[in-house]
Coordinates of C-alpha atoms in Angstrom, one line a residue:
M472 CA 73.8 -107.3 2.1
V473 CA 76.1 -109.5 0.0
F474 CA 77.1 -108.7 -3.5
V475 CA 78.5 -111.3 -5.8
S476 CA 80.5 -109.9 -8.8
R477 CA 80.2 -111.8 -11.9
A478 CA 82.5 -109.6 -14.0
A479 CA 86.4 -109.7 -13.9
T480 CA 87.3 -106.1 -12.9
S481 CA 90.2 -104.3 -11.8
S482 CA 88.7 -103.3 -8.6
H483 CA 90.3 -104.6 -5.3
C484 CA 87.7 -106.2 -3.0
I485 CA 87.9 -107.7 0.3
R486 CA 85.0 -109.9 1.9
H487 CA 83.0 -108.5 4.7
D488 CA 79.2 -108.3 5.2
T489 CA 79.4 -106.4 2.0
I490 CA 82.2 -106.6 -0.6
F491 CA 84.2 -103.3 -0.5
R492 CA 86.8 -101.8 -2.7
H493 CA 89.6 -99.3 -2.0
S494 CA 88.7 -95.6 -1.6
F495 CA 89.0 -93.5 -4.6
D496 CA 92.3 -91.9 -3.5
G497 CA 94.0 -95.5 -3.8
S498 CA 94.3 -96.2 -0.1
N499 CA 92.5 -98.8 1.6
A500 CA 91.8 -96.9 4.7
T501 CA 88.3 -96.4 3.8
R502 CA 86.2 -99.4 2.6
R503 CA 83.5 -98.7 0.2
P504 CA 80.8 -100.8 -1.6
C505 CA 82.4 -102.7 -4.4
F506 CA 80.7 -102.3 -7.8
A507 CA 82.1 -103.6 -10.9
V508 CA 84.1 -100.4 -11.7
S509 CA 87.4 -99.0 -12.4
P510 CA 88.9 -98.0 -9.1
S511 CA 90.6 -95.0 -10.6
S512 CA 87.3 -93.1 -11.6
W513 CA 84.8 -90.9 -9.8
D514 CA 82.1 -92.4 -11.9
S515 CA 81.3 -96.0 -12.5
A516 CA 82.7 -97.6 -15.7
N517 CA 83.4 -101.1 -17.0
K518 CA 86.6 -101.8 -18.9
N519 CA 87.0 -104.2 -21.7
W520 CA 90.1 -104.8 -23.9
R521 CA 89.4 -104.9 -27.6
G522 CA 92.7 -105.4 -29.5
R523 CA 95.2 -103.0 -28.1
T524 CA 92.8 -100.1 -27.5
L525 CA 91.1 -99.8 -24.1
I526 CA 87.4 -99.1 -24.6
V527 CA 85.5 -97.9 -21.5
A528 CA 81.6 -98.6 -21.5
A529 CA 79.6 -95.6 -21.1
S530 CA 77.6 -96.9 -18.0
P531 CA 78.0 -100.0 -15.9
P532 CA 76.2 -102.8 -17.6
T533 CA 74.7 -103.7 -14.2
E534 CA 72.9 -106.8 -14.9
D535 CA 76.3 -108.4 -16.0
A536 CA 78.4 -106.7 -13.3
V537 CA 76.9 -107.0 -9.8
V538 CA 74.1 -109.3 -8.7
A539 CA 72.5 -108.5 -5.4
A540 CA 72.0 -111.7 -3.4
D541 CA 69.3 -109.9 -1.4
P542 CA 67.1 -107.0 -2.3
L543 CA 68.6 -103.5 -1.5
T544 CA 67.1 -101.8 1.6
K545 CA 67.0 -98.2 2.4
K546 CA 69.7 -98.7 4.9
D547 CA 71.9 -99.9 2.1
L548 CA 71.4 -96.6 0.3
V549 CA 72.2 -94.6 3.6
D550 CA 75.3 -96.8 4.0
Y551 CA 76.4 -96.1 0.4
L552 CA 76.5 -92.4 1.1
A553 CA 78.2 -92.9 4.5
S554 CA 80.9 -95.0 2.9
G555 CA 82.2 -91.7 1.6
C556 CA 83.5 -90.7 5.1
K557 CA 87.2 -90.6 5.2
T558 CA 89.9 -89.3 7.7
K559 CA 91.2 -85.8 7.0
D560 CA 94.5 -87.0 5.7
K561 CA 92.5 -88.7 2.9
W562 CA 90.5 -85.7 1.9
R563 CA 91.0 -84.7 -1.7
I564 CA 90.1 -82.0 -4.3
G565 CA 88.2 -82.9 -7.4
T566 CA 87.6 -80.1 -10.0
E567 CA 85.2 -80.4 -12.9
H568 CA 84.7 -77.9 -15.6
E569 CA 83.0 -77.5 -18.8
K570 CA 83.6 -75.3 -22.1
F571 CA 82.1 -74.5 -25.4
G572 CA 83.9 -75.7 -28.5
F573 CA 83.4 -73.5 -31.6
E574 CA 84.8 -73.0 -35.1
F575 CA 87.2 -70.2 -35.5
G576 CA 85.8 -68.7 -38.8
S577 CA 82.1 -69.1 -38.2
L578 CA 82.0 -69.2 -34.3
R579 CA 79.5 -72.0 -34.6
P580 CA 79.3 -74.9 -32.0
M581 CA 81.4 -78.0 -32.9
K582 CA 79.4 -80.6 -34.6
Y583 CA 79.6 -84.2 -33.1
E584 CA 81.8 -85.4 -36.0
Q585 CA 84.3 -82.7 -35.0
I586 CA 84.1 -83.6 -31.4
A587 CA 84.7 -87.3 -32.3
E588 CA 87.8 -86.3 -34.4
L589 CA 89.1 -84.2 -31.5
L590 CA 88.5 -87.0 -28.9
N591 CA 90.3 -89.6 -31.2
G592 CA 93.2 -87.1 -31.7
I593 CA 93.7 -86.5 -27.9
A594 CA 93.4 -90.3 -27.2
E595 CA 96.1 -91.1 -29.8
R596 CA 98.5 -88.2 -29.1
F597 CA 98.3 -88.1 -25.5
D598 CA 97.5 -91.8 -24.5
W599 CA 93.9 -91.6 -23.2
D600 CA 91.5 -94.5 -23.2
K601 CA 88.3 -94.1 -25.3
V602 CA 84.8 -94.2 -23.8
M603 CA 82.2 -95.6 -26.3
E604 CA 78.3 -95.8 -26.3
G605 CA 77.7 -98.2 -29.1
D606 CA 80.0 -97.4 -32.0
K607 CA 80.2 -93.7 -30.9
I608 CA 83.1 -92.1 -29.1
I609 CA 81.7 -90.0 -26.1
G610 CA 84.6 -89.5 -23.9
L611 CA 88.0 -90.3 -22.7
K612 CA 89.6 -91.7 -19.5
Q613 CA 93.3 -91.6 -18.2
G614 CA 94.0 -92.7 -14.6
K615 CA 91.6 -90.8 -12.4
Q616 CA 90.7 -88.2 -15.0
S617 CA 87.9 -88.3 -17.5
I618 CA 86.7 -86.3 -20.4
S619 CA 82.9 -86.3 -21.1
L620 CA 80.4 -84.6 -23.3
E621 CA 77.4 -82.7 -22.0
P622 CA 74.2 -82.8 -24.1
G623 CA 75.2 -79.9 -26.5
G624 CA 78.8 -81.0 -26.9
Q625 CA 80.1 -79.0 -24.0
F626 CA 83.4 -80.5 -23.2
E627 CA 84.1 -81.5 -19.5
L628 CA 87.1 -82.5 -17.7
S629 CA 86.4 -84.4 -14.5
G630 CA 89.7 -84.1 -12.8
A631 CA 91.4 -86.7 -10.6
P632 CA 91.1 -86.4 -6.7
L633 CA 94.2 -84.3 -5.8
E634 CA 95.9 -83.3 -2.7
T635 CA 96.7 -79.6 -3.3
L636 CA 95.5 -76.9 -5.4
H637 CA 98.9 -76.6 -7.1
Q638 CA 98.1 -80.2 -8.4
T639 CA 94.6 -79.1 -9.5
C640 CA 95.7 -76.0 -11.4
A641 CA 98.6 -78.2 -13.1
E642 CA 95.9 -80.7 -14.0
V643 CA 93.7 -77.8 -15.6
N644 CA 96.8 -76.4 -17.5
S645 CA 97.7 -79.9 -18.8
H646 CA 94.3 -80.6 -19.9
L647 CA 93.9 -77.3 -21.7
Y648 CA 97.3 -77.7 -23.4
Q649 CA 96.3 -81.1 -24.7
V650 CA 92.9 -79.9 -26.1
K651 CA 94.4 -76.8 -27.8
A652 CA 97.2 -79.0 -29.3
V653 CA 94.7 -81.0 -31.2
A654 CA 91.8 -78.5 -31.6
E655 CA 93.8 -75.7 -33.1
E656 CA 94.9 -77.9 -35.9
M657 CA 91.2 -78.6 -36.7
G658 CA 90.4 -74.7 -36.6
I659 CA 88.6 -75.2 -33.1
G660 CA 88.7 -73.0 -30.1
F661 CA 87.3 -73.2 -26.6
L662 CA 85.3 -70.6 -24.9
G663 CA 85.3 -70.1 -21.0
I664 CA 81.8 -68.7 -20.2
G665 CA 78.6 -69.8 -18.2
F666 CA 76.1 -69.6 -21.1
Q667 CA 76.3 -69.9 -24.9
P668 CA 76.4 -66.1 -25.8
K669 CA 75.5 -66.3 -29.4
W670 CA 73.6 -69.4 -30.7
A671 CA 70.1 -70.5 -30.1
I672 CA 69.1 -74.1 -29.2
K673 CA 68.3 -74.9 -32.6
D674 CA 71.9 -74.3 -33.6
I675 CA 73.3 -76.6 -30.9
P676 CA 74.2 -80.1 -32.1
I677 CA 72.9 -83.1 -30.0
M678 CA 75.3 -85.6 -28.7
P679 CA 74.6 -89.3 -29.3
K680 CA 74.1 -90.3 -25.8
G681 CA 71.0 -92.3 -24.8
R682 CA 70.5 -90.6 -21.4
Y683 CA 70.2 -87.2 -23.0
D684 CA 67.4 -88.4 -25.4
I685 CA 65.4 -89.2 -22.3
M686 CA 66.0 -85.9 -20.5
R687 CA 65.5 -83.8 -23.7
N688 CA 62.0 -85.3 -24.0
Y689 CA 61.2 -84.9 -20.3
M690 CA 62.6 -81.4 -19.6
P691 CA 59.9 -79.3 -21.3
K692 CA 57.2 -81.1 -19.1
V693 CA 58.7 -79.9 -15.8
G694 CA 60.2 -76.4 -16.4
S695 CA 60.6 -73.8 -19.2
L696 CA 64.5 -73.6 -19.1
G697 CA 65.6 -77.2 -18.8
L698 CA 66.7 -77.4 -22.5
D699 CA 68.7 -74.3 -22.1
M700 CA 70.4 -76.0 -19.1
M701 CA 71.2 -79.1 -21.1
F702 CA 72.4 -77.5 -24.3
R703 CA 73.7 -73.9 -23.4
T704 CA 75.3 -73.9 -20.0
C705 CA 78.9 -74.4 -18.6
T706 CA 80.0 -74.7 -15.0
V707 CA 83.0 -75.3 -12.9
Q708 CA 82.5 -77.1 -9.6
V709 CA 84.6 -78.8 -6.9
N710 CA 84.1 -82.0 -5.1
L711 CA 85.1 -82.2 -1.5
D712 CA 85.3 -85.0 1.2
F713 CA 83.9 -85.1 4.6
S714 CA 85.0 -87.2 7.8
S715 CA 81.8 -88.2 9.4
E716 CA 77.9 -87.5 9.1
A717 CA 78.4 -84.5 11.4
D718 CA 81.1 -83.1 9.2
M719 CA 79.1 -83.6 6.1
I720 CA 76.1 -81.8 7.6
R721 CA 78.4 -78.8 8.6
K722 CA 79.8 -78.5 5.1
F723 CA 76.5 -79.0 3.4
R724 CA 75.0 -76.1 5.3
A725 CA 78.0 -73.8 4.7
G726 CA 78.1 -74.6 1.0
L727 CA 74.4 -74.0 0.6
A728 CA 74.3 -70.8 2.5
L729 CA 77.4 -69.4 0.6
Q730 CA 76.6 -70.8 -2.7
P731 CA 75.0 -67.5 -3.9
I732 CA 78.3 -65.7 -3.0
A733 CA 80.1 -68.1 -5.2
T734 CA 77.5 -67.6 -7.9
A735 CA 78.2 -63.8 -7.8
L736 CA 82.0 -64.0 -7.6
F737 CA 82.0 -66.2 -10.8
A738 CA 79.0 -64.7 -12.6
N739 CA 80.0 -64.9 -16.3
S740 CA 76.9 -65.4 -18.4
P741 CA 75.4 -62.1 -19.4
F742 CA 74.6 -62.8 -23.0
T743 CA 71.8 -64.8 -24.9
E744 CA 71.8 -65.0 -28.6
G745 CA 74.0 -62.0 -29.2
K746 CA 72.4 -59.6 -26.7
P747 CA 72.6 -58.8 -22.9
N748 CA 70.0 -61.0 -21.2
G749 CA 69.5 -58.9 -18.0
F750 CA 71.6 -61.4 -15.9
V751 CA 74.9 -61.5 -14.6
S752 CA 74.5 -65.2 -14.3
M753 CA 72.0 -66.6 -16.7
R754 CA 73.3 -70.1 -16.0
S755 CA 72.3 -69.7 -12.4
H756 CA 68.9 -68.3 -13.2
I757 CA 68.2 -71.2 -15.6
W758 CA 68.3 -73.7 -12.8
T759 CA 65.3 -71.8 -11.1
D760 CA 63.0 -73.0 -13.8
T761 CA 64.4 -76.4 -14.9
D762 CA 62.8 -78.8 -12.6
K763 CA 61.7 -77.9 -9.1
D764 CA 61.7 -81.5 -8.0
R765 CA 65.5 -81.9 -8.3
T766 CA 67.0 -78.5 -7.9
G767 CA 67.4 -75.7 -5.4
M768 CA 68.6 -74.7 -2.0
L769 CA 67.5 -77.7 -0.1
P770 CA 66.0 -76.1 3.2
F771 CA 65.7 -79.4 4.9
V772 CA 69.5 -79.7 5.0
F773 CA 69.2 -77.1 7.9
D774 CA 66.7 -79.1 9.9
D775 CA 67.9 -80.5 13.3
S776 CA 67.0 -84.0 11.9
F777 CA 69.1 -83.9 8.7
G778 CA 71.7 -86.5 8.0
F779 CA 72.5 -89.0 5.3
E780 CA 68.9 -90.8 5.9
Q781 CA 67.1 -87.5 5.2
Y782 CA 69.0 -87.0 2.0
V783 CA 68.2 -90.6 1.0
D784 CA 64.4 -89.9 1.7
Y785 CA 64.7 -86.7 -0.5
A786 CA 66.4 -88.7 -3.3
L787 CA 63.9 -91.5 -3.2
D788 CA 61.1 -89.1 -4.1
V789 CA 63.0 -87.3 -6.8
P790 CA 61.6 -88.5 -10.1
M791 CA 63.8 -90.9 -12.0
Y792 CA 65.1 -90.4 -15.6
F793 CA 66.1 -93.8 -16.6
V794 CA 67.3 -97.3 -15.7
Y795 CA 70.4 -98.8 -17.6
R796 CA 69.9 -102.4 -18.7
K797 CA 71.4 -104.5 -21.5
K798 CA 73.5 -101.5 -22.7
K799 CA 70.4 -99.4 -23.1
Y800 CA 68.8 -96.5 -21.3
I801 CA 65.1 -97.4 -20.3
D802 CA 62.8 -94.4 -20.0
C803 CA 61.5 -94.2 -16.3
T804 CA 60.7 -90.5 -16.2
G805 CA 58.3 -89.5 -13.5
M806 CA 58.6 -92.8 -11.5
T807 CA 60.5 -92.9 -8.1
F808 CA 63.3 -94.8 -6.8
R809 CA 61.1 -95.5 -3.8
D810 CA 58.8 -97.5 -6.3
F811 CA 61.8 -99.1 -7.7
L812 CA 63.0 -100.2 -4.2
A813 CA 59.6 -101.9 -3.8
G814 CA 59.7 -103.6 -7.2
K815 CA 56.9 -101.5 -8.4
L816 CA 58.6 -99.6 -11.3
P817 CA 56.1 -99.5 -14.2
C818 CA 59.0 -99.4 -16.6
L819 CA 60.6 -102.5 -15.3
P820 CA 57.8 -104.4 -13.5
G821 CA 59.0 -106.7 -10.7
E822 CA 62.7 -105.8 -11.2
L823 CA 64.7 -104.5 -8.2
P824 CA 67.4 -101.9 -8.3
T825 CA 71.2 -102.4 -7.7
L826 CA 73.5 -99.9 -6.1
N827 CA 74.7 -99.0 -9.6
D828 CA 71.1 -97.9 -10.3
W829 CA 71.2 -95.8 -7.1
E830 CA 74.7 -94.2 -8.1
N831 CA 73.2 -93.4 -11.5
H832 CA 69.9 -91.9 -10.0
L833 CA 72.1 -89.6 -7.6
T834 CA 73.8 -88.2 -10.6
T835 CA 70.3 -86.8 -12.0
I836 CA 69.6 -84.7 -9.0
F837 CA 70.9 -81.1 -9.3
P838 CA 70.6 -78.9 -6.2
E839 CA 73.1 -76.1 -5.5
V840 CA 75.1 -78.5 -3.4
R841 CA 74.9 -82.2 -4.1
L842 CA 75.6 -85.3 -2.0
K843 CA 77.1 -88.2 -3.4
R844 CA 79.9 -90.0 -1.4
Y845 CA 81.5 -86.4 -1.4
L846 CA 79.8 -83.1 -1.6
E847 CA 79.6 -81.0 -4.9
M848 CA 79.7 -77.2 -4.9
R849 CA 77.6 -76.4 -8.0
G850 CA 76.9 -72.6 -8.0
A851 CA 79.6 -71.1 -10.3
D852 CA 79.6 -70.3 -14.0
G853 CA 82.4 -71.6 -16.3
G854 CA 85.2 -69.1 -16.9
P855 CA 88.9 -68.6 -18.1
W856 CA 91.5 -70.8 -16.6
R857 CA 92.6 -68.7 -13.6
R858 CA 88.9 -68.9 -12.4
L859 CA 89.0 -72.7 -12.9
C860 CA 91.8 -72.8 -10.2
A861 CA 90.1 -70.1 -8.1
L862 CA 86.8 -71.9 -7.5
P863 CA 88.4 -74.9 -5.7
A864 CA 90.7 -72.6 -3.8
L865 CA 87.6 -70.7 -2.5
W866 CA 85.8 -73.8 -1.2
V867 CA 89.0 -75.6 0.1
G868 CA 89.9 -72.6 2.1
L869 CA 86.3 -72.4 3.6
L870 CA 85.4 -76.1 4.1
Y871 CA 88.7 -77.9 4.6
D872 CA 89.8 -75.6 7.5
E873 CA 87.9 -76.2 10.7
V874 CA 88.4 -72.6 12.1
S875 CA 87.1 -71.1 8.8
L876 CA 84.3 -73.6 8.5
Q877 CA 83.1 -72.8 12.0
N878 CA 83.3 -69.1 11.3
I879 CA 81.1 -69.6 8.3
L880 CA 78.6 -71.5 10.3
D881 CA 78.6 -68.9 13.0
M882 CA 78.2 -66.1 10.4
T883 CA 75.2 -67.7 8.7
A884 CA 73.5 -69.3 11.6
D885 CA 70.8 -66.7 11.9
W886 CA 70.2 -66.4 8.0
T887 CA 66.5 -67.5 7.4
P888 CA 65.4 -69.9 4.8
E889 CA 63.8 -66.9 3.2
E890 CA 67.0 -64.9 3.1
R891 CA 68.9 -67.7 1.6
Q892 CA 66.2 -68.2 -1.0
M893 CA 66.2 -64.5 -1.7
L894 CA 70.0 -64.4 -2.4
R895 CA 69.5 -67.4 -4.7
N896 CA 66.9 -65.7 -6.7
K897 CA 68.5 -62.1 -6.8
V898 CA 72.1 -62.7 -7.1
P899 CA 71.8 -64.0 -10.9
V900 CA 70.6 -60.6 -11.6
T901 CA 72.4 -58.3 -9.3
G902 CA 75.6 -60.1 -8.3
L903 CA 77.5 -58.6 -5.5
K904 CA 75.4 -55.5 -5.4
T905 CA 72.5 -57.6 -4.1
P906 CA 71.2 -55.9 -0.9
F907 CA 71.5 -58.0 2.2
R908 CA 70.4 -56.9 5.6
D909 CA 72.0 -53.5 6.2
G910 CA 74.5 -53.6 3.5
L911 CA 75.3 -55.3 0.2
L912 CA 76.4 -58.9 -0.5
K913 CA 79.8 -57.5 -1.4
H914 CA 80.3 -56.8 2.2
V915 CA 79.6 -60.4 3.3
A916 CA 81.9 -61.6 0.4
E917 CA 84.7 -59.7 1.7
D918 CA 84.6 -61.6 5.1
V919 CA 84.1 -64.8 3.2
L920 CA 87.2 -64.2 1.1
Q921 CA 89.1 -63.4 4.2
L922 CA 88.1 -66.7 5.7
A923 CA 89.0 -68.7 2.6
R924 CA 92.4 -67.0 2.6
D925 CA 93.0 -67.7 6.4
G926 CA 91.9 -71.3 5.7
L927 CA 94.4 -71.8 2.9
E928 CA 97.0 -70.1 4.9
R929 CA 96.6 -72.7 7.7
R930 CA 96.7 -75.6 5.3
G931 CA 100.2 -74.6 4.8
F932 CA 100.7 -75.5 0.9
K933 CA 101.2 -71.8 -0.2
E934 CA 97.9 -71.8 -2.0
T935 CA 96.5 -68.3 -1.2
G936 CA 97.5 -66.9 -4.7
F937 CA 94.8 -68.9 -6.3
L938 CA 92.4 -66.6 -4.8
N939 CA 93.8 -63.4 -6.6
E940 CA 91.3 -63.8 -9.4
V941 CA 88.4 -63.4 -7.1
A942 CA 90.0 -61.0 -4.8
E943 CA 89.8 -58.2 -7.5
V944 CA 86.0 -59.1 -7.9
V945 CA 85.4 -58.7 -4.2
R946 CA 87.4 -55.5 -3.9
T947 CA 85.5 -53.7 -6.7
G948 CA 82.2 -55.5 -6.3
I949 CA 82.1 -55.8 -10.1
T950 CA 81.4 -59.4 -11.4
P951 CA 83.1 -60.8 -14.5
A952 CA 79.8 -60.5 -16.3
E953 CA 79.6 -56.8 -15.7
K954 CA 83.1 -56.3 -17.1
L955 CA 81.9 -58.2 -20.3
L956 CA 78.8 -56.0 -20.4
E957 CA 81.1 -52.8 -20.1
L958 CA 83.1 -54.2 -23.2
Y959 CA 80.1 -55.0 -25.1
H960 CA 78.6 -51.4 -24.7
G961 CA 82.1 -49.9 -25.2
K962 CA 84.9 -51.1 -27.5
W963 CA 83.0 -54.2 -28.8
G964 CA 80.6 -51.8 -30.5
Q965 CA 77.6 -54.1 -29.1
S966 CA 79.0 -57.2 -31.0
V967 CA 79.0 -60.3 -28.8
D968 CA 81.5 -61.9 -31.3
H969 CA 84.4 -60.4 -29.5
V970 CA 83.7 -62.6 -26.4
F971 CA 85.0 -65.7 -28.3
E972 CA 88.3 -63.9 -28.3
E973 CA 88.2 -62.3 -24.9
L974 CA 87.4 -65.7 -23.2
L975 CA 89.3 -68.2 -25.6
Y976 CA 91.4 -70.7 -23.7

């Protein structure tokens, strides 16, 4: 497969059977398929200079950037995932978190106009590059970090790939300082919680991003809670590397088996429209009725035959949302990438996909653990800043230490698909008090936390302190959501408004 780049970009490429670019950490130890993208980002982006302001396009204009000399094959899609493999010294930690912006006086969600002012203010004061869609600002980039907007204006930081949790937490603190410095002057605050506690969907502004228009129209056709997912949820997740297909499989299985424990430890979304909603993690529950074709616990990952190819087969049959052409999103909902690969996509008859199309498609799949050229742990609610450091600490301790990873795989080896699904369904309601075998999930969490602590200890970077925030949750068995409910029924006098102060960044 040979790709010929038509656009001048800042990627560093070498010629092989395929053109490759340097790996995301800046080294050239791992060669990866070259797209016309900034080498400093997790996500594809095209850069153009306009005057003295750097503008970053919202999505790669594929037809101008990369032309495939030969049609893509399934093997190319498998090789794309496998190109993420890197030696242990190149493993990094990428943390992403979302938060709700609100007006201090009314507690109402930020409008797009306020968000645009905030983004422009951060760009000018702290030297970020602006990301535009048409004439609308929809995000920022700086080095390997990016700020983006979720459908309802949730403000997301996608952090750089970093070596240690100290760097990760420093990055979070720096980001929150910059956001607060501009936002407070505008009378805007940010809330660290997993689900919008006060406002209905009708009260949430819609962001001017083409892909979200397509998703908004499609969601109600495939689940009852998809619009809630889009407009009223916030998460924190960590992206982690693997060294080989075998290492990917081990981490994928450990991540899926333990994802309900992470959901419990970080459960932080007990309110809907001003009242308790019956869940400790409403955000987690919402994913169970968003779109069954693209969510869930992926039982096939535990099959003996699982590997990169099996994930590709799964993704090929997940219905598509869109294809990006001529700076526009084309609605391809309900059609499959398998059809696209065969040139049989009704929305683009006769046209064949590029690897950029594949990369875009992979971002529209939402299981509890997601595979790209790295693994994403997706089970946790958004929360206050200490928890934003604790979530990557938990998974780094478990998955980046071989002894802890093997212990997790041994511990969960005889868990049945039914047990894993039971935990997935019940934890959003009962948290660490969920019955499991002859005890409670709290007892499993105690062992898991110790393995995470041991793993961090062996890394040798003095990172175990970042687990303190979840250690108290494990010790007491009381989730963050249950503490909020206690406040709501006690000193808050059943008014959810106080949560905007309690969980203010």
